[in-house]
Coordinates of C-alpha atoms in Angstrom, one line a residue:
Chain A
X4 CA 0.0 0.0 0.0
X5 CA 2.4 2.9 -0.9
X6 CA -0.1 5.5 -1.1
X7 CA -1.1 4.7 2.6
X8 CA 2.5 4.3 3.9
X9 CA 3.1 7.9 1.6
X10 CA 0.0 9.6 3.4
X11 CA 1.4 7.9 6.9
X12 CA 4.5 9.6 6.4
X13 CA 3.1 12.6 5.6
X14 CA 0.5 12.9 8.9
X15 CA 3.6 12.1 10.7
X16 CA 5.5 15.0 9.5
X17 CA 2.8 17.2 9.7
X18 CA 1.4 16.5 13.3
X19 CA 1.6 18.4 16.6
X20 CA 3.5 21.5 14.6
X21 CA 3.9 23.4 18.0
X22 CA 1.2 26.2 16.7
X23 CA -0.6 23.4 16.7
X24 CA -0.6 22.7 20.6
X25 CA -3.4 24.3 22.5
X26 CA -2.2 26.8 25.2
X27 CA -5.1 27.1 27.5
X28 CA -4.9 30.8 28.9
X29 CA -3.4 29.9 32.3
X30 CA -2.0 33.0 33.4
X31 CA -2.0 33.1 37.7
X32 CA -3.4 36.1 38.1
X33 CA -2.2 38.1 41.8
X34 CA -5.7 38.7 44.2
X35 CA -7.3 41.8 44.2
X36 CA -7.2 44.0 47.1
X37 CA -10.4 45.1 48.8
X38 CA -10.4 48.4 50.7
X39 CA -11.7 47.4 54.6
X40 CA -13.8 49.4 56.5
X41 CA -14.7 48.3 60.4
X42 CA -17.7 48.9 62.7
X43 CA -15.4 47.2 65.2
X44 CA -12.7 49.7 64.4
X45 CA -15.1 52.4 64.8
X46 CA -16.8 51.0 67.3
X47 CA -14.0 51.1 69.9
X48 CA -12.8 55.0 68.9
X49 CA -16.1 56.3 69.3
X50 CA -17.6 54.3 71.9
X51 CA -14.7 53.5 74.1
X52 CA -15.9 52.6 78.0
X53 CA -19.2 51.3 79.1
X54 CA -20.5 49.7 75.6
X55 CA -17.4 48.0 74.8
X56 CA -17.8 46.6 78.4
X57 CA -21.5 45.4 78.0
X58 CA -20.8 44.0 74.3
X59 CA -17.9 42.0 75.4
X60 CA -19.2 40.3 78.5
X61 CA -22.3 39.8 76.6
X62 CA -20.0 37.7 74.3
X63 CA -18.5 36.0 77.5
X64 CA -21.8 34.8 78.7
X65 CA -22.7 33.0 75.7
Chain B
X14 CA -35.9 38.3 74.5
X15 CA -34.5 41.7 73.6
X16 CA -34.0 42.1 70.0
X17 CA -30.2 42.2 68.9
X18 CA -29.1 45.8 67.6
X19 CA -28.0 46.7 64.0
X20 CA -24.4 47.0 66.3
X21 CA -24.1 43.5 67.6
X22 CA -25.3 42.0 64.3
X23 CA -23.0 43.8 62.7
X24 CA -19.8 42.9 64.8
X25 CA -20.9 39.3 64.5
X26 CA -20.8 39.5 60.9
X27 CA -17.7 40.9 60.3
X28 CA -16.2 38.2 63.1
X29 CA -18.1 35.7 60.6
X30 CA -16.4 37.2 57.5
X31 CA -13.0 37.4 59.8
X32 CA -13.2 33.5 60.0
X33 CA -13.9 33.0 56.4
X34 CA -17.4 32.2 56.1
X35 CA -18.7 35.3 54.4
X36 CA -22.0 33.8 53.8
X37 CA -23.0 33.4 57.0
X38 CA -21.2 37.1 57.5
X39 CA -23.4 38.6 55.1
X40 CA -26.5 37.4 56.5
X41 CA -25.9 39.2 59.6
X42 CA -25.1 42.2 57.6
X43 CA -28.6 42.1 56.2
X44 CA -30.1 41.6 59.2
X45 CA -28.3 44.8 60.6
X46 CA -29.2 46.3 57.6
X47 CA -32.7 45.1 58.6
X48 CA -32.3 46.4 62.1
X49 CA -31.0 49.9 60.6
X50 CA -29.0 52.6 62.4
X51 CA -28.9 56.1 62.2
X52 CA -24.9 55.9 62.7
X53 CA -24.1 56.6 58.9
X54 CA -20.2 56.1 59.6
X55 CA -21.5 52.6 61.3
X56 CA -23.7 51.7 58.0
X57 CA -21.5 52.8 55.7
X58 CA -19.1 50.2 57.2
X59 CA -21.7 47.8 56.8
X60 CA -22.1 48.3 53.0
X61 CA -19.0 48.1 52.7
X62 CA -18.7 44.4 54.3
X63 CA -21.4 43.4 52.5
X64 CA -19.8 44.3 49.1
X65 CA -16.5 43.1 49.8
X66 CA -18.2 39.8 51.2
X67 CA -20.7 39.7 47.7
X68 CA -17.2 40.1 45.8
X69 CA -15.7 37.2 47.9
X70 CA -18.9 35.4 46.6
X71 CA -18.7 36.2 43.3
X72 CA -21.5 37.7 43.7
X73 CA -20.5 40.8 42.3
X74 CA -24.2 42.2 41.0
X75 CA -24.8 42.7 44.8
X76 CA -21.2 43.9 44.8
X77 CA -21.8 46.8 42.9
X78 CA -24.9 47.4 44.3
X79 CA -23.5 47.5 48.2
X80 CA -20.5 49.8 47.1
X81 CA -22.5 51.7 45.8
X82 CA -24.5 52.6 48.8
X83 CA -21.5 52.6 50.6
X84 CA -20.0 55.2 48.0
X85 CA -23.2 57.6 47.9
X86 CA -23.0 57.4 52.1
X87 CA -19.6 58.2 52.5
X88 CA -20.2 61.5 50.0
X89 CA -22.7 62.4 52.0
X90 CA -21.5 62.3 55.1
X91 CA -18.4 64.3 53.8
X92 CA -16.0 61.0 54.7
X93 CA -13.3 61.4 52.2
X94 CA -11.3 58.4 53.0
X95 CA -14.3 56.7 53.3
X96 CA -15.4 57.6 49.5
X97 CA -11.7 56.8 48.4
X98 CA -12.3 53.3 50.1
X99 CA -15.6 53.0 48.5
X100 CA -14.2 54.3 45.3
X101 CA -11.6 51.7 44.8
X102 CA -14.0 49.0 45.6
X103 CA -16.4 50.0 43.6
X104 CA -13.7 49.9 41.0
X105 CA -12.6 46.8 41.6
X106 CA -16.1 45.4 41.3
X107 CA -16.2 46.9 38.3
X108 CA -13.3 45.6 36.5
X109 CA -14.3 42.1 37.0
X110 CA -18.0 43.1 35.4
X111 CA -15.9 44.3 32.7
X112 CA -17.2 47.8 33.0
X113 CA -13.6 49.1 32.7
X114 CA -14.3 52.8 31.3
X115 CA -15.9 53.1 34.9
X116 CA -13.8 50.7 36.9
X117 CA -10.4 53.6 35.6
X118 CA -13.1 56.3 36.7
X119 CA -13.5 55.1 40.5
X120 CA -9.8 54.0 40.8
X121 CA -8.5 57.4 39.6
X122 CA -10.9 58.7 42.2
X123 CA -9.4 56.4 44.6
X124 CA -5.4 57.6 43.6
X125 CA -6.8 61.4 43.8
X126 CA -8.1 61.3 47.1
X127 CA -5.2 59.2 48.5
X128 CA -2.8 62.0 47.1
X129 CA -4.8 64.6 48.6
X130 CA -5.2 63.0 52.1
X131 CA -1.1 62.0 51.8
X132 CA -2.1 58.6 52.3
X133 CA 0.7 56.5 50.6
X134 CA -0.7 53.3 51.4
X135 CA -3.7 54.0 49.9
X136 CA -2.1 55.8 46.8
X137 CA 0.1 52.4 46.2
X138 CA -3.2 50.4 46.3
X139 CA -5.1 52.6 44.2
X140 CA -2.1 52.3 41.8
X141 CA -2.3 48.8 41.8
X142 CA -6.4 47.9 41.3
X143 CA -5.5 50.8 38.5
X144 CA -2.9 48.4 37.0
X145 CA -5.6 45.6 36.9
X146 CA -7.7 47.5 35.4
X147 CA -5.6 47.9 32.5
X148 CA -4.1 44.4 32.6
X149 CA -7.9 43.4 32.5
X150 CA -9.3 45.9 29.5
X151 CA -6.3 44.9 27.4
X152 CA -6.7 41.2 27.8
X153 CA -10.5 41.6 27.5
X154 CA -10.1 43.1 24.0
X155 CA -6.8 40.7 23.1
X156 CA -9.6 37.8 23.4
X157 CA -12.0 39.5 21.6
X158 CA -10.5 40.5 18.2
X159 CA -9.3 38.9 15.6
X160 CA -5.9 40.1 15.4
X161 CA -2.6 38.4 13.7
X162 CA -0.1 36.5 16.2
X163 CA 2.4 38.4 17.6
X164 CA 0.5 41.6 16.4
X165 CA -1.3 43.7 19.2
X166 CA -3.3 46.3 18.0
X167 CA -3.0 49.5 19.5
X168 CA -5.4 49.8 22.0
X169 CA -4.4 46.2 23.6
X170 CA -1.0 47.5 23.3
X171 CA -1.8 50.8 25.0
X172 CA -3.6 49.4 27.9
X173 CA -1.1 46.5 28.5
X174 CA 1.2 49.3 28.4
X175 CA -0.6 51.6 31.2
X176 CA -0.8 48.4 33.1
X177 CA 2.7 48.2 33.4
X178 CA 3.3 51.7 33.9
X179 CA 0.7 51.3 36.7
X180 CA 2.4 48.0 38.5
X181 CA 6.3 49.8 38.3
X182 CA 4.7 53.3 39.7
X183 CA 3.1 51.0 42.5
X184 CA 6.5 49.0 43.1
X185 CA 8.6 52.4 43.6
X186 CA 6.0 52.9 46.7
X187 CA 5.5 49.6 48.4
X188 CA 9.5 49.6 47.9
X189 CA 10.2 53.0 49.9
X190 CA 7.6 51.5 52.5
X191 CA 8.9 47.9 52.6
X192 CA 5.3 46.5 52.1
X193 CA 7.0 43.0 50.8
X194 CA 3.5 41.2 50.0
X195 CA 2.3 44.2 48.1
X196 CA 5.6 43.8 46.1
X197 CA 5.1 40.2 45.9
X198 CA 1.3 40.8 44.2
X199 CA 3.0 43.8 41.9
X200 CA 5.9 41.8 40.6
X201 CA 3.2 39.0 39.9
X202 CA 1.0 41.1 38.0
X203 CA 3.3 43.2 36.2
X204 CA 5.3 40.0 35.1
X205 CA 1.6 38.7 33.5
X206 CA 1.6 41.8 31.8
X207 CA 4.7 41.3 30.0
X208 CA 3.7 38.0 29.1
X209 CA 0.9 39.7 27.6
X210 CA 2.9 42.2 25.3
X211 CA 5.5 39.9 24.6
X212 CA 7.9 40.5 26.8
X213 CA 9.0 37.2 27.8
X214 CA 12.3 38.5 29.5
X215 CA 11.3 40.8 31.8
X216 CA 8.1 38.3 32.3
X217 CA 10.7 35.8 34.0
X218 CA 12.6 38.4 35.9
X219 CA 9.3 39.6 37.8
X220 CA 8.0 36.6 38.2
X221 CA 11.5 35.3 39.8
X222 CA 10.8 38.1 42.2
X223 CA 7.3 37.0 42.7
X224 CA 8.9 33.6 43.6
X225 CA 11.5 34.5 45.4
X226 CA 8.8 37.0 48.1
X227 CA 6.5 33.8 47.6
X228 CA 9.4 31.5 49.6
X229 CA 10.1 34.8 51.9
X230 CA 6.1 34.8 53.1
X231 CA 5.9 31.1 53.2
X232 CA 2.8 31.0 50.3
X233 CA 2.9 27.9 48.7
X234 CA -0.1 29.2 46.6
X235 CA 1.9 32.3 45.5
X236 CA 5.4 30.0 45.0
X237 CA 3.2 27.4 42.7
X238 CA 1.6 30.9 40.7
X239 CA 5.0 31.7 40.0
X240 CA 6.4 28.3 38.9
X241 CA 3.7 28.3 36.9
X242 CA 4.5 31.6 35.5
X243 CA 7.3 31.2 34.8
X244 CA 6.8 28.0 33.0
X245 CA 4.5 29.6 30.3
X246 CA 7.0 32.4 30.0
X247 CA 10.0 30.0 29.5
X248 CA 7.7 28.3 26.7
X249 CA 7.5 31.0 24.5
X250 CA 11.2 32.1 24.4
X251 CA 11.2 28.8 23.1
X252 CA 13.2 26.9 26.2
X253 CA 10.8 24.1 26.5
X254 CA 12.9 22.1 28.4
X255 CA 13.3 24.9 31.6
X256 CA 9.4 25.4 31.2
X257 CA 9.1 21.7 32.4
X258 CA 11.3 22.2 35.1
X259 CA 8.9 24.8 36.3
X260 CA 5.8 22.9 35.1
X261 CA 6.8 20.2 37.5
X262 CA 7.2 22.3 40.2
X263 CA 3.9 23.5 39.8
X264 CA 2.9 19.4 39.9
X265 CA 4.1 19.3 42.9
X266 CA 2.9 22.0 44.8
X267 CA -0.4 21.7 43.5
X268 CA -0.3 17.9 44.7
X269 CA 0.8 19.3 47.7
X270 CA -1.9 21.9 48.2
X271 CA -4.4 18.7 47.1
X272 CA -5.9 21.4 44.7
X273 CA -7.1 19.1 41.4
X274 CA -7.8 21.5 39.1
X275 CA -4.5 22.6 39.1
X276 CA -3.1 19.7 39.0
X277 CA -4.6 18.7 35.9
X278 CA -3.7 22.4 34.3
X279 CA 0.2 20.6 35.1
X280 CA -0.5 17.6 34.1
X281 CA -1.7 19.8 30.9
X282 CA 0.7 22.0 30.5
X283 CA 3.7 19.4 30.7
X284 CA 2.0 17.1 28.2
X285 CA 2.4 19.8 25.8
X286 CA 5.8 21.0 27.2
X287 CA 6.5 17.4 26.4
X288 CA 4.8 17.7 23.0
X289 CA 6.9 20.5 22.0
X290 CA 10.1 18.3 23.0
X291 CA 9.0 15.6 20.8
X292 CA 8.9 13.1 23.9
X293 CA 5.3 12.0 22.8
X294 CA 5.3 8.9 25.2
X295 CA 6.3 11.8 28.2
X296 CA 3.4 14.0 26.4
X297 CA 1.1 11.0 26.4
X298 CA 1.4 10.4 30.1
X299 CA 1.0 13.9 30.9
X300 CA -2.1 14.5 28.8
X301 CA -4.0 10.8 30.4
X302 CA -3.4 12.1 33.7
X303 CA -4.9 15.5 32.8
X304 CA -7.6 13.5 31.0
X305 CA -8.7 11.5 34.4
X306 CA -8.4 14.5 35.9
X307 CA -11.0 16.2 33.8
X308 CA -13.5 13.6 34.2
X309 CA -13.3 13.6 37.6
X310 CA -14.1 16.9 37.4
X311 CA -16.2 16.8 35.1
X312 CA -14.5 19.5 33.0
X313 CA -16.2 18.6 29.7
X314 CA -13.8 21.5 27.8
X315 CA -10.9 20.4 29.2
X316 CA -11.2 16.2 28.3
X317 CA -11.9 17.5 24.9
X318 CA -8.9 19.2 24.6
X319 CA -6.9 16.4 26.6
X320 CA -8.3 13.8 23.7
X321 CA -7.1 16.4 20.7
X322 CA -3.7 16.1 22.3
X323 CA -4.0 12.5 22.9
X324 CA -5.1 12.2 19.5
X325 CA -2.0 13.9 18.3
X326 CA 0.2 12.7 20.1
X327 CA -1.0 8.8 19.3
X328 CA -0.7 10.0 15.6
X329 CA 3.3 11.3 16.0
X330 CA 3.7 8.0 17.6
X331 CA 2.5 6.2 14.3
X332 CA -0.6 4.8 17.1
X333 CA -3.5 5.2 14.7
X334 CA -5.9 3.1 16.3
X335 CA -5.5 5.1 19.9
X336 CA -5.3 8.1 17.6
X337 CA -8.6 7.8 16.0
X338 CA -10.4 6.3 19.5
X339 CA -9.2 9.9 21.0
X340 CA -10.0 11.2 17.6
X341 CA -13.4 10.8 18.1
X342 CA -13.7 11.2 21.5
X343 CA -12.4 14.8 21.3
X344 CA -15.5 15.4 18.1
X345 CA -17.9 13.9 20.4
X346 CA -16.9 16.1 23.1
X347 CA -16.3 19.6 20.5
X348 CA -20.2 18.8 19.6
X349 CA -21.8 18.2 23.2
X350 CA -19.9 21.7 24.3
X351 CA -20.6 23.6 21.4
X352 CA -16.8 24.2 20.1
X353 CA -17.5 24.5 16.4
X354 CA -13.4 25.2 15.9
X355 CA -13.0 22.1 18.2
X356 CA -15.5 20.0 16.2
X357 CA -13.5 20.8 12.6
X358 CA -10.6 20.0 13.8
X359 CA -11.7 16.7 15.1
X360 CA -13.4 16.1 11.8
X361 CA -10.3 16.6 9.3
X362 CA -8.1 14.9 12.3
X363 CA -10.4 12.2 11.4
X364 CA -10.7 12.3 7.9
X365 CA -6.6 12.3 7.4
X366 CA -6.4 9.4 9.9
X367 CA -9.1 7.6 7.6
X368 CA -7.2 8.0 4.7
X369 CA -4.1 6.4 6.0
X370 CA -5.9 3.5 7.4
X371 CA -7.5 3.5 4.2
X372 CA -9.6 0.0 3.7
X373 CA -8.6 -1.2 7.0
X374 CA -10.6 1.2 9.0
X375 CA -14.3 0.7 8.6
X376 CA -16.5 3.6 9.2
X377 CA -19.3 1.8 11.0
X378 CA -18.8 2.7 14.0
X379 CA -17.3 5.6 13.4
X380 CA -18.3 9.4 14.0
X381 CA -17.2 10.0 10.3
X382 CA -20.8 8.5 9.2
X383 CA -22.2 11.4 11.0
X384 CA -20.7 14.1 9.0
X385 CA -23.7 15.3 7.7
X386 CA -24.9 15.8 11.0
X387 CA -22.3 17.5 12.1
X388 CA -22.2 19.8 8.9
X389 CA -26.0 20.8 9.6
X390 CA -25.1 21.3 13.5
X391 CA -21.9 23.4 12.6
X392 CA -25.0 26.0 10.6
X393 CA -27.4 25.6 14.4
X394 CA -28.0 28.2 16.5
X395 CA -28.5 26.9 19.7
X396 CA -26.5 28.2 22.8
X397 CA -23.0 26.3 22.9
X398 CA -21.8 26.4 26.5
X399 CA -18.4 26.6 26.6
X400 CA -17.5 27.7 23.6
X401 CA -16.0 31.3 24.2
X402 CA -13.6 29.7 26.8
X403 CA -12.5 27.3 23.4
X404 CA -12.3 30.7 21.3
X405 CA -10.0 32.5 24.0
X406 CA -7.6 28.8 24.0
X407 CA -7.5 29.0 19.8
X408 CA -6.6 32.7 19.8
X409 CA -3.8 31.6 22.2
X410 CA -3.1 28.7 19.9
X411 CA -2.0 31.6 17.3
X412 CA 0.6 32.7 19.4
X413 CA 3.4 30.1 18.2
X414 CA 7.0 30.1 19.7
X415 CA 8.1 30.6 16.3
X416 CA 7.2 33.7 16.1
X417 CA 9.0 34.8 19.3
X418 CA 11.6 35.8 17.5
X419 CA 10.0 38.5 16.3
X420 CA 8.8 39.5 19.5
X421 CA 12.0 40.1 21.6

């Protein structure tokens, strides 16, 4: 069968070119950074004392 | 039972969100949201939970919608580091809807205010979502037009290019304030950007920094990003066999971090590092491990594309019988996800592979009798799931390591 064997040879030399290989679009992106705001942070300037103190042992007793 | 105030619901969602589990977080939010408060500065705090929580989520509809209030509260109430904080999440929220014209609005909102307040850490994080933004708008369009390899057009160019300008300006800051995991994420991103525009050089020099903060911190995640990285960069200046080195480290680590997906994106990777080396029983072994990988995850796109290399591979290897079994497999596959390039492909891969078996293969059982089927489907209309994320691989397909000679 030499046109087989011929067309054999030929898919041979032709395959997996390397523009032929599939790059999936892996590139590891670096996480975005969120901007935090607190009630906890402003919580404790603003209402420093007494309702700190009630929240807190609140916490305790559960 | 005394009803719990919008306060206490509110400090118990953001000890929720603290511990990771922003769902439960963010019903707690809502419920102080519920509850209500006439402390603006306290709801404005809680907006901005729930956004950031939303973003966490994915959810990033609600996202918007939550930074938003969060934004229009903080104007209000005159809170200008509030509204820069707002501003540049809003932004970032934005970007990943792909609004970008918007996203650069809020961020340079972000950057102005954190000038004017003399906030530097603020005006290094502003610089960096800004950089994402840009990395993001030029990718976005790179995927979306039709441009020659190796040829950018101008406005991917100019974004990719603001990007970078955007990551260095960044860098120079976190440097002078010795902020080494904001470096870390800079180096990272600034590296992908050069990957982007071709630069595969200075690619591998940021991302050898990015690996080299990654060991410093400890983060395996970030060290296996970077091997990873640096694989695909190594790739395309044509070093194949340093892109395996890397590729393997990535193996490893992602073994290590028992995180699948990215094990079989390796196992991927290496099968076609392998490819490109001309070790097809190396690439074969590769590609079946990212194959059982796929099904186990049931990551139809990706078995399809493990069978095309299978297929390939099997074919180089003179294998015709595994080569049209994978063949097949990998038309089946391009049809039941909609990948009309896929589905071509398959079809001449199986049509040259028929003609060199010639009268030993019998079509009977093979998907070859269905062309007509396939020739009317290829014309159909209905939704193809998957198919963009195909699209987005073959435009990457273009981008050959021969032509990186052009590039450098």
């Amino acid at each position: 069968q030499p046109l087989a064997s011929r067309q054999a040879a030929e898919l041979q030399s032709k395959v997996v070119p390397s523009k032929q290989i599939l790059h999936s679009d892996n590139m590891e992106m670096e996480p975005e950074t969120m901007e935090t705001k607190s009630v906890t942070d402003y919580f404790s300037k603003m209402h420093m004392g007494s309702l700190v103190y009630s929240c807190t042992s609140k916490r305790k007793n559960k | 039972r005394m009803e719990a105030s919008c306060l206490e619901l509110a400090l118990e969602g953001e000890r929720l969100c603290k511990a990771g589990d922003c769902r439960a977080g963010v019903s707690f939010f809502e419920a102080a949201v519920q509850v209500g408060t006439e402390d603006l500065k306290t709801l404005s705090a809680i907006y901005s939970q729930l956004g950031n929580a939303y973003f966490y989520l994915h959810e990033y509809a609600k996202a918007l919608e939550y930074h938003h209030h969060d934004l229009t509260l903080a104007r209000t109430i005159g809170d200008l580091l509030g509204e820069a904080k707002a501003s540049g999440n809003l932004g970032n929220t934005l970007k990943v809807l792909g609004n970008f014209e918007e996203a650069i609005v809020c961020c340079q909102r972000h950057l102005d205010i954190s000038r004017e307040l003399n906030d530097k850490v603020g005006e290094a994080r502003a610089l960096y979502n800004l950089g994402n933004v840009y990395h993001s708008k030029g990718k976005n369009v790179a995927c979306a037009g039709t441009h020659d390899p190796g040829e950018l057009p101008d406005d991917v160019k100019n974004a990719l290019e603001k990007a970078a300008n955007y990551y260095e300006e960044n860098l120079t800051i976190v440097t002078e304030l010795g902020d080494r995991a904001a470096q870390g994420r800079a180096f990272g991103n600034l590296g992908n950007t050069h990957y982007l525009l071709g630069n595969f050089r200075s690619a591998v020099i940021a991302h050898e920094q990015r690996l080299l903060i990654a060991k410093e911190f400890g983060d395996t995640s970030a060290e296996r990003r970077a091997y990873s990285n640096l694989g695909n960069a190594y790739i395309f200046l044509g070093e194949f066999e340093t892109a395996s080195e890397y590729y393997k480290r990535t193996l490893q680590l992602a073994r290590q971090l028992k995180d699948r997906a990215v094990e079989a994106q390796a196992c991927y990777s290496l099968g076609n590092t392998y490819t490109l080396l001309q070790d097809y029983e190396k690439a074969i072994d590769y590609h079946l491990k990212h194959l059982v990988i796929a099904q186990e995850l049931n990551d139809k796109i990706g078995e399809g594309r493990a069978c095309w290399s299978l297929g390939n591979a099997y074919t180089a290897l003179g294998n015709h019988e595994q080569a049209i079994h994978f063949a097949e497999r990998h038309l089946e596959i391009s049809r039941e996800v909609g990948d009309r390039s896929g589905e071509l492909t398959a079809r001449l891969n199986l049509s040259d592979l028929q003609m060199v078996l010639g009268l030993s293969y019998s079509t009977n059982n093979s998907m070859m009798s269905e062309n007509h089927v396939a020739d009317n489907s290829l014309n159909g209309t209905r939704p193809r799931v998957g198919r963009r994320h195909s699209m987005e691989n073959m435009e990457l397909m273009k981008l050959t390591p021969e032509k990186v000679q052009n590039w450098n």
